[in-house]
Coordinates of C-alpha atoms in Angstrom, one line a residue:
M11 CA -192.8 -14.7 45.5
G12 CA -192.0 -17.7 47.7
Y13 CA -191.4 -17.9 51.5
C14 CA -188.7 -17.7 54.1
Y15 CA -188.4 -18.4 57.7
F16 CA -186.4 -17.4 60.6
V17 CA -186.0 -19.3 63.8
E18 CA -184.9 -18.2 67.2
E19 CA -184.8 -20.2 70.3
Y20 CA -184.5 -18.7 74.0
L21 CA -184.9 -21.3 76.8
S22 CA -187.3 -23.4 74.7
V23 CA -189.3 -20.4 73.6
F24 CA -189.3 -20.4 69.8
S25 CA -189.8 -17.6 67.5
L26 CA -190.6 -18.1 63.9
R27 CA -191.4 -16.0 60.9
F28 CA -192.8 -16.9 57.5
E29 CA -193.5 -14.7 54.4
S30 CA -195.2 -15.1 51.1
T31 CA -195.8 -12.6 48.5
V32 CA -199.0 -13.3 46.3
R33 CA -200.4 -11.7 43.2
K34 CA -203.8 -11.0 44.8
E35 CA -205.4 -7.8 46.3
K36 CA -205.2 -7.5 50.3
N37 CA -209.0 -8.0 50.6
T38 CA -209.1 -11.2 48.5
C39 CA -206.2 -12.4 50.6
W40 CA -207.9 -11.5 53.8
N41 CA -211.2 -13.2 53.0
W42 CA -209.2 -16.4 52.3
I43 CA -207.1 -16.5 55.3
V44 CA -209.8 -16.1 57.9
S45 CA -212.1 -18.5 56.1
V46 CA -212.3 -22.2 57.4
D47 CA -212.0 -23.3 53.9
G48 CA -208.8 -21.3 53.3
I49 CA -207.3 -22.6 56.6
R50 CA -208.2 -26.1 55.5
K51 CA -206.5 -25.5 52.2
E52 CA -203.3 -24.1 53.9
M53 CA -202.6 -27.1 56.0
F54 CA -203.9 -29.9 53.5
P55 CA -202.9 -32.7 53.6
L56 CA -200.9 -32.7 57.0
I57 CA -203.4 -31.0 59.4
R58 CA -207.1 -30.8 59.6
M59 CA -208.7 -28.4 62.2
T60 CA -212.2 -29.0 63.3
H61 CA -214.6 -26.2 63.8
P62 CA -218.3 -26.1 64.9
S63 CA -220.8 -26.6 62.2
G64 CA -222.2 -23.4 60.6
V65 CA -218.7 -21.5 61.2
S66 CA -217.2 -20.5 57.7
D67 CA -215.0 -17.7 59.2
I68 CA -212.7 -17.6 62.2
T69 CA -213.6 -13.9 62.9
V70 CA -217.4 -14.4 63.0
R71 CA -217.5 -15.4 66.7
F72 CA -215.1 -12.7 67.9
V73 CA -216.8 -10.3 70.3
N74 CA -214.2 -9.9 73.3
A75 CA -210.6 -10.0 73.0
G76 CA -209.3 -13.1 74.7
Q77 CA -212.5 -15.0 75.0
P78 CA -212.3 -18.5 73.2
L79 CA -214.2 -18.8 70.2
Y80 CA -214.4 -22.6 70.2
N81 CA -212.4 -25.7 70.8
S82 CA -210.6 -27.1 67.7
W83 CA -208.9 -30.5 67.4
M84 CA -205.8 -30.8 65.1
L85 CA -206.0 -34.0 63.3
L86 CA -202.9 -35.4 61.7
F87 CA -203.7 -36.4 58.1
G88 CA -207.2 -35.5 58.7
F89 CA -208.0 -38.2 61.5
I90 CA -205.3 -38.6 64.0
P91 CA -205.9 -36.3 67.0
I92 CA -202.5 -34.8 67.8
D93 CA -203.6 -31.4 69.7
M94 CA -206.5 -29.5 70.9
S95 CA -206.7 -25.7 70.5
R96 CA -209.2 -23.3 72.3
L97 CA -209.1 -21.0 69.4
T98 CA -208.7 -17.4 71.0
M99 CA -208.3 -14.1 69.2
I100 CA -206.6 -11.3 71.0
S101 CA -207.1 -8.8 68.4
I102 CA -208.4 -8.5 64.7
D103 CA -207.8 -5.6 62.6
K104 CA -210.1 -6.5 59.7
G105 CA -208.3 -6.8 56.3
E106 CA -204.9 -6.1 58.0
S107 CA -204.0 -8.5 60.8
F108 CA -205.0 -10.9 63.5
V109 CA -203.4 -12.1 66.7
E110 CA -204.3 -15.4 68.0
S111 CA -203.2 -16.8 71.4
S112 CA -204.9 -20.0 72.2
Q113 CA -204.5 -22.6 75.0
M114 CA -203.2 -25.7 73.5
L115 CA -202.6 -29.2 75.0
T116 CA -199.1 -29.4 73.5
M117 CA -197.9 -25.9 74.3
K118 CA -197.4 -23.8 77.5
T119 CA -197.6 -20.5 75.3
W120 CA -198.7 -20.2 71.8
R121 CA -199.0 -16.8 69.9
H122 CA -199.6 -16.4 66.2
K123 CA -199.7 -13.1 64.3
R124 CA -200.7 -12.8 60.6
T125 CA -200.2 -9.5 59.1
L126 CA -201.0 -8.6 55.4
F127 CA -199.1 -5.7 53.6
T128 CA -199.7 -4.1 50.2
A129 CA -196.7 -4.6 48.0
G130 CA -197.3 -2.9 44.9
T131 CA -200.2 -4.8 43.3
N132 CA -199.3 -7.8 45.4
T133 CA -200.0 -8.7 48.9
K134 CA -197.3 -9.8 51.4
I135 CA -198.5 -12.2 54.0
V136 CA -196.4 -12.5 57.2
D137 CA -196.8 -15.1 60.0
E138 CA -195.0 -14.4 63.2
L139 CA -195.1 -17.3 65.8
E140 CA -194.0 -17.3 69.4
F141 CA -194.6 -20.7 71.3
E142 CA -193.1 -22.7 74.3
P143 CA -193.8 -26.5 73.8
R144 CA -194.7 -28.5 76.9
F145 CA -192.4 -31.5 75.8
L146 CA -189.7 -32.3 73.1
P147 CA -189.2 -28.7 72.3
S148 CA -186.7 -29.3 69.3
V149 CA -189.1 -31.8 67.8
T150 CA -192.2 -29.6 68.2
A151 CA -190.3 -26.7 66.7
W152 CA -189.3 -28.8 63.7
F153 CA -192.9 -30.0 63.4
I154 CA -194.3 -26.4 63.6
T155 CA -191.8 -25.2 61.0
R156 CA -192.9 -28.1 58.6
I157 CA -196.7 -27.0 59.1
F158 CA -196.0 -23.3 58.4
R159 CA -193.7 -24.1 55.3
L160 CA -196.5 -26.3 54.1
R161 CA -199.1 -23.4 54.9
H162 CA -197.0 -21.0 52.9
R163 CA -196.5 -23.3 49.9
N164 CA -200.3 -23.9 49.9
I165 CA -200.7 -20.0 50.1
M166 CA -198.7 -19.7 47.1
K167 CA -200.6 -22.4 45.3
H168 CA -204.0 -21.0 45.8
L169 CA -203.3 -17.2 46.1
G170 CA -199.9 -17.1 44.1

């Protein structure tokens, strides 16, 4: 139980990995991690992502791989715009994993894969990130690391 991360940099392209093992069944974890409410709780209080009204699950609008679902502003402390993402799912394996590769104002490339693994009666949640910042690569990588550490602390708090 807990989390760890690994960082690798190659020509300002960063790879990060975060893991948490929680005492909930995989289906419960899946429903939480794809819900707008779960995402909000994962990033609280540092970041809030906007979403269209009526959207409660990020997989609901997924029809075609690579088609943007909607634009989402990233708000520092819930009100300072720091980035905008055209939320785009590349693949969804319901209950198992998703791959998101969204266009972002601050990133040349962004890829986020989240996978759930059964670990006995527990579930392991793994985030794998690959991204290339447009500017201040080391600062951006530091900030993304802090966001995902927070996300995994909050995962443990809510699902632990």
